[in-house]
Coordinates of N, CA and C in Angstrom, one line a residue:
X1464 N 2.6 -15.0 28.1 CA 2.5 -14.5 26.8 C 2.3 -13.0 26.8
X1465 N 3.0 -12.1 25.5 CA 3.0 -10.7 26.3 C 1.6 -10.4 25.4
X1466 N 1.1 -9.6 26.3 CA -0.4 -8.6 25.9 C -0.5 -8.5 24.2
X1467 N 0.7 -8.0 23.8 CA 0.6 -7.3 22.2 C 0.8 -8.5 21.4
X1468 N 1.6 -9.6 21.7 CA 1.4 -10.9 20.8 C 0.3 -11.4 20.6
X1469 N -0.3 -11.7 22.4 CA -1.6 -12.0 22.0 C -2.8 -11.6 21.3
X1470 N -2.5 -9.6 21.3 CA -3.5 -9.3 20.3 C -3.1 -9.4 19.1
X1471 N -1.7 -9.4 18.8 CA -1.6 -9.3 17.1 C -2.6 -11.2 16.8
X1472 N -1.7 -12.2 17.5 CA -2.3 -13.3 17.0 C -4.0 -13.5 17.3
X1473 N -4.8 -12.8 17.7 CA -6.3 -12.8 18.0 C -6.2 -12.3 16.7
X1474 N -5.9 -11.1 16.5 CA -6.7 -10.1 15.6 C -6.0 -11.0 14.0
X1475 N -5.0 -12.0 14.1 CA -5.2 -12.8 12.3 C -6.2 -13.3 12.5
X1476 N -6.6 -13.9 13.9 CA -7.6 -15.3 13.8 C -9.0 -14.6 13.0
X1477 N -9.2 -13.5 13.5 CA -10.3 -12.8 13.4 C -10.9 -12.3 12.1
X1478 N -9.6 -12.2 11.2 CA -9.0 -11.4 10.2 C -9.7 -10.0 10.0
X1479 N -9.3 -9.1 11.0 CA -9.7 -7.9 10.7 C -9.1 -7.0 9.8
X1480 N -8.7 -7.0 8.8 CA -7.6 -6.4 7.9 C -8.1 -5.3 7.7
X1481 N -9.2 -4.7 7.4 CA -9.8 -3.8 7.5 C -9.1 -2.8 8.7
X1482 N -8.8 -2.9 9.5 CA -8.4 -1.9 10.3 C -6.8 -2.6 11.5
X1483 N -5.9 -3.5 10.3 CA -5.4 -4.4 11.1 C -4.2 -4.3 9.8
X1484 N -4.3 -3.2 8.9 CA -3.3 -3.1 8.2 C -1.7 -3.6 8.7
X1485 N -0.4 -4.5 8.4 CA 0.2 -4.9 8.9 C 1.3 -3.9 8.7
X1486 N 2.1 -3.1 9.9 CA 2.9 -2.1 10.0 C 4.2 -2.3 9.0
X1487 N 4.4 -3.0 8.4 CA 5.6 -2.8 6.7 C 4.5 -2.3 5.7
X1488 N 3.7 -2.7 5.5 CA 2.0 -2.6 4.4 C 2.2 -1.0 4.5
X1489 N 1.8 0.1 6.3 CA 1.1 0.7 6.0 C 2.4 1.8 5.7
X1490 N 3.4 1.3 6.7 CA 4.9 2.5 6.4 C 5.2 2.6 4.8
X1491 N 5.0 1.3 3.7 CA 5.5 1.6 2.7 C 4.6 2.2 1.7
X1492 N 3.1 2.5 2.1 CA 2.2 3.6 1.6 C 2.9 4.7 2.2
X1493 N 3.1 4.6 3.6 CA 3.8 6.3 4.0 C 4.5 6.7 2.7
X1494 N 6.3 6.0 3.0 CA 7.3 6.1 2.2 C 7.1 6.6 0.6
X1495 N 6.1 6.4 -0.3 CA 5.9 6.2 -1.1 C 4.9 7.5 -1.3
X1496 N 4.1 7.9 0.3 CA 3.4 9.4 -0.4 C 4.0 10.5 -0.1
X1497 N 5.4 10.2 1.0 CA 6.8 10.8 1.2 C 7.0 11.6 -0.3
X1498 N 7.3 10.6 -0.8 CA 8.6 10.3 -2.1 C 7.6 11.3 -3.0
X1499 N 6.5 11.1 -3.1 CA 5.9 11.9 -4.2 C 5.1 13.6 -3.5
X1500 N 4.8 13.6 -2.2 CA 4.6 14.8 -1.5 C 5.7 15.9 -1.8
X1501 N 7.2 14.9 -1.4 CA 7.8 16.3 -1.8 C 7.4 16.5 -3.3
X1502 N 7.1 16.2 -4.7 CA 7.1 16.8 -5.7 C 5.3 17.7 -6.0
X1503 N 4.3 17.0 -5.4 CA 2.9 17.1 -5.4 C 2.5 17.3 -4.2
X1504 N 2.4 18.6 -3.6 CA 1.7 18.6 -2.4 C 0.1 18.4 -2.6
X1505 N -0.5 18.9 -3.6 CA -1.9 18.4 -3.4 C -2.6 17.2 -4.0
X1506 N -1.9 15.9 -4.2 CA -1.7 14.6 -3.8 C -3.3 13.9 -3.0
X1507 N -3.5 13.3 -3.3 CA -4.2 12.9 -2.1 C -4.2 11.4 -1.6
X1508 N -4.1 11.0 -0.6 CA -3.4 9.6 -0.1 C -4.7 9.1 0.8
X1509 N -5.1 7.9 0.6 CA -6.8 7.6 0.7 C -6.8 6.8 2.3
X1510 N -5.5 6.1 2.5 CA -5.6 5.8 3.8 C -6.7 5.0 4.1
X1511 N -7.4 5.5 5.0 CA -8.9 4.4 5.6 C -10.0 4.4 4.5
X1512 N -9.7 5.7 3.7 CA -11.0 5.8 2.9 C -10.8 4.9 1.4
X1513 N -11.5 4.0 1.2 CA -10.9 3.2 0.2 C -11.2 3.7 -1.0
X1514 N -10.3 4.6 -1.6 CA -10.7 5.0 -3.1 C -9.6 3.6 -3.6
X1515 N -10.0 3.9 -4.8 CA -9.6 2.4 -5.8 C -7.9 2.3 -5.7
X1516 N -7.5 3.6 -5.8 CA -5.9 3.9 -5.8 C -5.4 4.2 -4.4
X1517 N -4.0 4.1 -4.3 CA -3.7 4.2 -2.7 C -3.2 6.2 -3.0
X1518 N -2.6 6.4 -3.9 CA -2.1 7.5 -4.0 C -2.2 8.1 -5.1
X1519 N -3.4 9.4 -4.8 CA -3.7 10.0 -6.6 C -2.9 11.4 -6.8
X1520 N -2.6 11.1 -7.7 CA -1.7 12.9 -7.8 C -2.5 13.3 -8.8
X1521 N -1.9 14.5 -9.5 CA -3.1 15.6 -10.6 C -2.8 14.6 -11.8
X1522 N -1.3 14.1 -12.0 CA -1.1 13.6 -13.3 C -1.5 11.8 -13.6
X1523 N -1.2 11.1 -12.1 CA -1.2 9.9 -12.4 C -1.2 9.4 -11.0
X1524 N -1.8 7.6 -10.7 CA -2.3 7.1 -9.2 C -1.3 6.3 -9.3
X1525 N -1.0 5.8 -8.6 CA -0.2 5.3 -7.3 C -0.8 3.8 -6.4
X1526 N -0.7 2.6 -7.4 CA -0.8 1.4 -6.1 C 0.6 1.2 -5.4
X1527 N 0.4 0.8 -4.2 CA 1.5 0.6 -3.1 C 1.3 -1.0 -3.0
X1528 N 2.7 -1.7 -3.0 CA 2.3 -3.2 -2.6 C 3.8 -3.7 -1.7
X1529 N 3.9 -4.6 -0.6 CA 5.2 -4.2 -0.1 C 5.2 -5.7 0.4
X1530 N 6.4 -6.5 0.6 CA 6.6 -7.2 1.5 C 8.0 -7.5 2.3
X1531 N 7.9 -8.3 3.6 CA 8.8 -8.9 4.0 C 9.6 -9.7 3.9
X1532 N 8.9 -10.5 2.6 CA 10.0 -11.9 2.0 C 11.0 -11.7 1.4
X1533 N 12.2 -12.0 1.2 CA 13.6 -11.7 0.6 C 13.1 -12.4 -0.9
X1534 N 13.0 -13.3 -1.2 CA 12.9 -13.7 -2.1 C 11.4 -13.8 -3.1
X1535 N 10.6 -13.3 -2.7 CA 9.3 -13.7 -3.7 C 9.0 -12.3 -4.2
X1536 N 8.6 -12.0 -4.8 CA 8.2 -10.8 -5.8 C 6.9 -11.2 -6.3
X1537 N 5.9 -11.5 -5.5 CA 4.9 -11.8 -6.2 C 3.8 -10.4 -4.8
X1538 N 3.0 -10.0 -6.0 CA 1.9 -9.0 -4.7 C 0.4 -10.1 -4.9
X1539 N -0.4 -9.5 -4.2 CA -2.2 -9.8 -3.7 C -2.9 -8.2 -4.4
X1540 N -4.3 -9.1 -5.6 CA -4.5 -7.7 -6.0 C -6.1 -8.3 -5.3
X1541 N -6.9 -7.5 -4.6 CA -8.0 -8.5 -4.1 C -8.9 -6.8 -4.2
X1542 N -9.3 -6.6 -5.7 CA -10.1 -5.3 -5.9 C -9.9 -6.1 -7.8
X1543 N -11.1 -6.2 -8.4 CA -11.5 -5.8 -9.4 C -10.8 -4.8 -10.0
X1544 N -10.7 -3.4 -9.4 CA -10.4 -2.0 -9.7 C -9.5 -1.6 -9.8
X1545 N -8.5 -2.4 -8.9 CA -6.9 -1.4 -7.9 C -5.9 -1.4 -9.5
X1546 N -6.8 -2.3 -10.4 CA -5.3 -2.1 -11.5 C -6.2 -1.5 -12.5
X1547 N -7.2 -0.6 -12.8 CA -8.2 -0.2 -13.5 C -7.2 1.2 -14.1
X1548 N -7.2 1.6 -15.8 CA -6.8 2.9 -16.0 C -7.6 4.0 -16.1
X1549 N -7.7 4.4 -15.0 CA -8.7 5.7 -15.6 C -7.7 7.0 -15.9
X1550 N -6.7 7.0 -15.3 CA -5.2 8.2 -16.0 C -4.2 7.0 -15.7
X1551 N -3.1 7.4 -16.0 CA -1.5 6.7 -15.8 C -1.2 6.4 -14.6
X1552 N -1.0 5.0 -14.7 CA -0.9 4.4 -13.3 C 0.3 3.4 -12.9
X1553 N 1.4 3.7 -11.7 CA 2.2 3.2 -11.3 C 1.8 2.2 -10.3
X1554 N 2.5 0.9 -10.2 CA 2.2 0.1 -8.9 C 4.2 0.4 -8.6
X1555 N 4.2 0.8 -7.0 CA 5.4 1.4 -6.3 C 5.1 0.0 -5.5
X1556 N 6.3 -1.0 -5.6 CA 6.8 -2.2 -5.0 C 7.7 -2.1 -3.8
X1557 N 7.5 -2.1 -2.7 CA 8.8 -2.2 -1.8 C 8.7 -3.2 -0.4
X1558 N 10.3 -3.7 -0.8 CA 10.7 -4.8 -0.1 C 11.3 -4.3 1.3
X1559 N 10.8 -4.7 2.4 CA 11.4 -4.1 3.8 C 12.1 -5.1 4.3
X1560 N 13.1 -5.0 5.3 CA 13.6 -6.1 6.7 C 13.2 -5.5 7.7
X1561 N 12.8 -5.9 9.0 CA 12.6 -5.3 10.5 C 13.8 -5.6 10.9
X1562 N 13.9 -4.4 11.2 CA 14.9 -3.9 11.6 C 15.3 -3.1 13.2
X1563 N 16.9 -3.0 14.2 CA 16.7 -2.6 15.4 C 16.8 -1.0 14.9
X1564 N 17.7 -0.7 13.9 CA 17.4 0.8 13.1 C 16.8 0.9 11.7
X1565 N 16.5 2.6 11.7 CA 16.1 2.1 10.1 C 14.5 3.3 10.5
X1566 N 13.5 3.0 9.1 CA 12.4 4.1 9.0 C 11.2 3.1 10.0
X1567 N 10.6 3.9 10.5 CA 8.9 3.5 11.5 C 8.3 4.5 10.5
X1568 N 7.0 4.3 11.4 CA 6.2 4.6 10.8 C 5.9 6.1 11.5
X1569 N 6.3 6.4 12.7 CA 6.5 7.6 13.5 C 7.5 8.2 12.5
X1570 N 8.4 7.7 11.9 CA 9.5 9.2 11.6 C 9.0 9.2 9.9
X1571 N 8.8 8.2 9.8 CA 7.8 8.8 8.2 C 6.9 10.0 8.4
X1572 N 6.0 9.6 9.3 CA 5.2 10.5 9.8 C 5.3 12.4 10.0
X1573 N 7.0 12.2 11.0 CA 7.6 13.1 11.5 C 8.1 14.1 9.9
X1574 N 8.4 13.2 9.0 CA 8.9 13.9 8.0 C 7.8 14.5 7.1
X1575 N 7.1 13.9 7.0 CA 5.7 13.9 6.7 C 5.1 15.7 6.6
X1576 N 4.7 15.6 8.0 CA 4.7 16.7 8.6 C 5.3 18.1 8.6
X1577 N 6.5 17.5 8.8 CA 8.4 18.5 8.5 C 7.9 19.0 6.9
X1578 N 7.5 18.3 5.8 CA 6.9 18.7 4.6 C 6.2 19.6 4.5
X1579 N 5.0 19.6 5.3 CA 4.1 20.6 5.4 C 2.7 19.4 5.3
X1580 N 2.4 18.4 5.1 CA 1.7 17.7 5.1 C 0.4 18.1 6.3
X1581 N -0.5 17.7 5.8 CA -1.4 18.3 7.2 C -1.5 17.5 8.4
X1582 N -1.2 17.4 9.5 CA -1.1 16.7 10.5 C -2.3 16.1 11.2
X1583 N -3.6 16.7 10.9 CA -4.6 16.4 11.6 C -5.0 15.5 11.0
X1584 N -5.2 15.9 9.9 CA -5.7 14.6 8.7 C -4.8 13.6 8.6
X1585 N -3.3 13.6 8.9 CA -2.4 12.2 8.9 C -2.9 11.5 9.9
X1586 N -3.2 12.2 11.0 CA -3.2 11.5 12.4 C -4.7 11.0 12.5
X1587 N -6.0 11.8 12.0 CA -7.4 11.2 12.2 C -6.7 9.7 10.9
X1588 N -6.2 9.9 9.5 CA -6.7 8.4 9.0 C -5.7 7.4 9.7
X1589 N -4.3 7.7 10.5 CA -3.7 6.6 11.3 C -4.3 6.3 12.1
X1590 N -5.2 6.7 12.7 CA -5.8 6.4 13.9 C -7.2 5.4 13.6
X1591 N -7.5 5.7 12.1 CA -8.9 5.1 11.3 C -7.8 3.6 10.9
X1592 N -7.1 3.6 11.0 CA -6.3 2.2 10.6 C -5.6 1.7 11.7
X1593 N -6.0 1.6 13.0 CA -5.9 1.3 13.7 C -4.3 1.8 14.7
X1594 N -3.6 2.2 14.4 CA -2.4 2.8 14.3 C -2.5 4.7 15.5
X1595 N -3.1 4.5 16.7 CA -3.4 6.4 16.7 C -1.9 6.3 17.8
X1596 N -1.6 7.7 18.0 CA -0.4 8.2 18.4 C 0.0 7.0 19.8
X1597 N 1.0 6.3 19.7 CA 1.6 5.9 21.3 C 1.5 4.2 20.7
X1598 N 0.8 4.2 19.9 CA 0.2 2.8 19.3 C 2.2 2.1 19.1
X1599 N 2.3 1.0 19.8 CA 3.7 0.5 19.4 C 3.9 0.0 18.4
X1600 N 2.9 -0.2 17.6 CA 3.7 -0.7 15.8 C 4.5 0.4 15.2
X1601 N 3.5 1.5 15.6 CA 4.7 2.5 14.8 C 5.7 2.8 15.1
X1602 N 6.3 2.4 16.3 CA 8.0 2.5 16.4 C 8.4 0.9 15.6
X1603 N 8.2 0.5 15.3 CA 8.8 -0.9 14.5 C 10.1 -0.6 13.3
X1604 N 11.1 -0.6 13.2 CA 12.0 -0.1 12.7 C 11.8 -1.2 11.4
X1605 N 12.2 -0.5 10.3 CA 12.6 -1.6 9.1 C 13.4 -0.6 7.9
X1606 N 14.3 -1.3 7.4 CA 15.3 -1.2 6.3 C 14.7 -1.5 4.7
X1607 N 14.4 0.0 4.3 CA 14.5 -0.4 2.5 C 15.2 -1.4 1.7
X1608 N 14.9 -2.6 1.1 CA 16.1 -3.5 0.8 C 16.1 -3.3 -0.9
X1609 N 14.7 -3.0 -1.0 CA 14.6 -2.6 -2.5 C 13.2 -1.7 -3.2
X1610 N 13.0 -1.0 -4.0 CA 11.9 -0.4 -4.4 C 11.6 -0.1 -5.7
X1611 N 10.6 -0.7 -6.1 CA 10.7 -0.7 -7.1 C 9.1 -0.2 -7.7
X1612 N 9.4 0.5 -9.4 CA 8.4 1.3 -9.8 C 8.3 0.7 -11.4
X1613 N 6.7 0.0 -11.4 CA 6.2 -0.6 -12.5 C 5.2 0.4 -13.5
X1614 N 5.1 0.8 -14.8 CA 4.0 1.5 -15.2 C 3.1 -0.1 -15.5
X1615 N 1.7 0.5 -15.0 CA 1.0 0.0 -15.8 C 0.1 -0.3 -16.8
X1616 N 0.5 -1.0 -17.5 CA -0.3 -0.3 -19.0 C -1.0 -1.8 -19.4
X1617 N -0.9 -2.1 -20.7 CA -1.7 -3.0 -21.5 C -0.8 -4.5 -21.6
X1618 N 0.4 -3.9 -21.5 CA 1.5 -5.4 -21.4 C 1.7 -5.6 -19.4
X1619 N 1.0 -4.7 -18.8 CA 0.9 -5.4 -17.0 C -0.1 -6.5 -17.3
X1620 N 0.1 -7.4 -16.5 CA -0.7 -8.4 -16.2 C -1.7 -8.2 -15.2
X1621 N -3.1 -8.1 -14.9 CA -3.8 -7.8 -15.0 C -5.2 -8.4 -15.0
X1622 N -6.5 -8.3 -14.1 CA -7.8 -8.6 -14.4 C -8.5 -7.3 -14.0
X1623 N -9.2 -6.6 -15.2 CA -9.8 -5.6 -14.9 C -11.6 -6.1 -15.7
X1624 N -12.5 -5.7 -15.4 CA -13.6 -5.8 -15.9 C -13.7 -5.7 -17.8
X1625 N -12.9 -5.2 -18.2 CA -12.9 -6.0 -19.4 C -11.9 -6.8 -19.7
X1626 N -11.4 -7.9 -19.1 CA -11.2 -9.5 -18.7 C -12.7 -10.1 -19.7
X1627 N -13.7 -9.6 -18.8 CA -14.7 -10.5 -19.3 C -15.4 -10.2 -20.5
X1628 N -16.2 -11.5 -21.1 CA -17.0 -11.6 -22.1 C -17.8 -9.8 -22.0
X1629 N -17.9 -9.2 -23.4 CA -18.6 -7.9 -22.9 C -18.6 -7.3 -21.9
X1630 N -17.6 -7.5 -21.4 CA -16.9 -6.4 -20.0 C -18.1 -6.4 -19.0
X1631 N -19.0 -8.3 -18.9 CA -20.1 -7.9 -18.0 C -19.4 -9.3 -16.9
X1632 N -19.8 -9.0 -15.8 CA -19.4 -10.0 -14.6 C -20.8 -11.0 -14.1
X1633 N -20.8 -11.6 -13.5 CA -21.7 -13.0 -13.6 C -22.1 -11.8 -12.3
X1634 N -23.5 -11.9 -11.4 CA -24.0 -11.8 -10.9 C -23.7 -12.2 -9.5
X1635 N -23.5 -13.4 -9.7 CA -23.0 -14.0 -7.9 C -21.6 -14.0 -7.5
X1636 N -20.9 -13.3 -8.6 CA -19.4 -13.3 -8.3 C -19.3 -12.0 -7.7
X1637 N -19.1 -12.5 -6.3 CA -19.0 -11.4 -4.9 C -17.3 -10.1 -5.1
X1638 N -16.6 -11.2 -5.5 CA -14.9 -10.9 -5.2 C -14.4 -11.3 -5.9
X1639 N -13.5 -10.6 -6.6 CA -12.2 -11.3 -7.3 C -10.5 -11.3 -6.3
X1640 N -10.0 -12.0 -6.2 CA -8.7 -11.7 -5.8 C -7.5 -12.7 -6.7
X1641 N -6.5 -11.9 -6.8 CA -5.3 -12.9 -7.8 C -4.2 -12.7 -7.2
X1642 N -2.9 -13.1 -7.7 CA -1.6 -13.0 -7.2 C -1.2 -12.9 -8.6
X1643 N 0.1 -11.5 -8.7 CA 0.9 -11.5 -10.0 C 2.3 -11.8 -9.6
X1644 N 3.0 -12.5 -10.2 CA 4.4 -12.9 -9.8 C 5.4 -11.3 -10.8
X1645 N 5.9 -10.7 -10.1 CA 6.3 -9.4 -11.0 C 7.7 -9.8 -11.3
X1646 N 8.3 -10.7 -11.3 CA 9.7 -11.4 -11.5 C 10.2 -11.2 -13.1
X1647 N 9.5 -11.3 -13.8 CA 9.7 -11.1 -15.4 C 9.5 -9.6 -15.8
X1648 N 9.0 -8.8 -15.0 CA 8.0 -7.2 -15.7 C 9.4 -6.7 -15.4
X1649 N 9.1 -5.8 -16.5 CA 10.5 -4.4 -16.7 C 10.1 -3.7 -15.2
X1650 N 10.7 -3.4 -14.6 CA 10.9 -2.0 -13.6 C 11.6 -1.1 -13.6
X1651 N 11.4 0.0 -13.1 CA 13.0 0.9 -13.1 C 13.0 1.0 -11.2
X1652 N 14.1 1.5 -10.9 CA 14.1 2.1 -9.4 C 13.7 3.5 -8.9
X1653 N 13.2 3.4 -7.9 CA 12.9 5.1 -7.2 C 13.3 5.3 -6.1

């Protein structure tokens, strides 16, 4: 069995997700603070540090949600908060294939950088997500198959704390987590 299978399959058993981000997850936050760095350099992209949003600009945040399945369009929202409006907020959808060519997580990086992006700081929070330079996930090649950009407003579907009776939550309820199927919501492309 080779060394790196074994740890990927230890590390589900274990479920460290916290620092076990799955390499399409963390490229399609790259891609996505890519896409808006060139227009917002002072942006700020939260990486290890869990602010509520993945990507806050001056005018409006940024959830990132991504998968590998061809066919399902459904995301995991497992925060109370991540769909919360405190300014205007996009959820940026994108669908990847692994691929033998195509973007890693190294040349997002590389471009990243090429932007003007601060390098020290990309590389201390990759490294806080388990990912630091030489790390073989980030050569993992994958193909944009699609991307897509939802606003979300009062017609997104949604559990935010006022869900509840008097926008108060029961006491013993530790965690919320849901699944939204996005197959019916208007999108546009980006």
């Amino acid at each position: 069995l080779d060394p790196l299978d074994w740890w990927r399959n230890w590390s589900q058993l274990i479920g460290n997700r916290k620092y076990d981000k799955k390499p399409y997850s963390l490229l399609s936050e790259l891609i996505a603070l890519k896409h808006l760095y060139e227009r917002d350099k002072n942006l700020i992209w939260g990486g290890p540090i869990f602010r509520t949003h993945d990507i806050e600009t001056s005018e409006f945040d940024v959830e990132v949600k991504s998968t590998i399945l061809k066919s399902k369009t459904e995301i995991s929202v497992s925060s109370l908060y991540q769909f919360d409006l405190e300014k205007e907020l996009f959820l940026y959808f994108i669908r990847l294939e692994e691929t033998k060519e195509g973007m890693s997580i190294n040349k997002i990086v590389n471009d990243l950088i090429h932007l003007g992006y601060d390098k020290i700081n990309l590389e201390y929070k990759l490294n806080k997500l388990g990912y630091p330079i030489g790390n073989s996930a980030r050569g993992i090649n994958y193909t944009i198959l699609e991307k897509r950009k939802y606003k979300v407003d009062d017609k997104f579907p949604r559990i935010t704390k006022d869900s509840f009776k008097e926008s108060k939550l029961f006491e013993s309820i530790a965690k919320i987590t849901y699944n939204i199927n996005l197959s019916n919501l208007e999108f546009t492309e980006w």
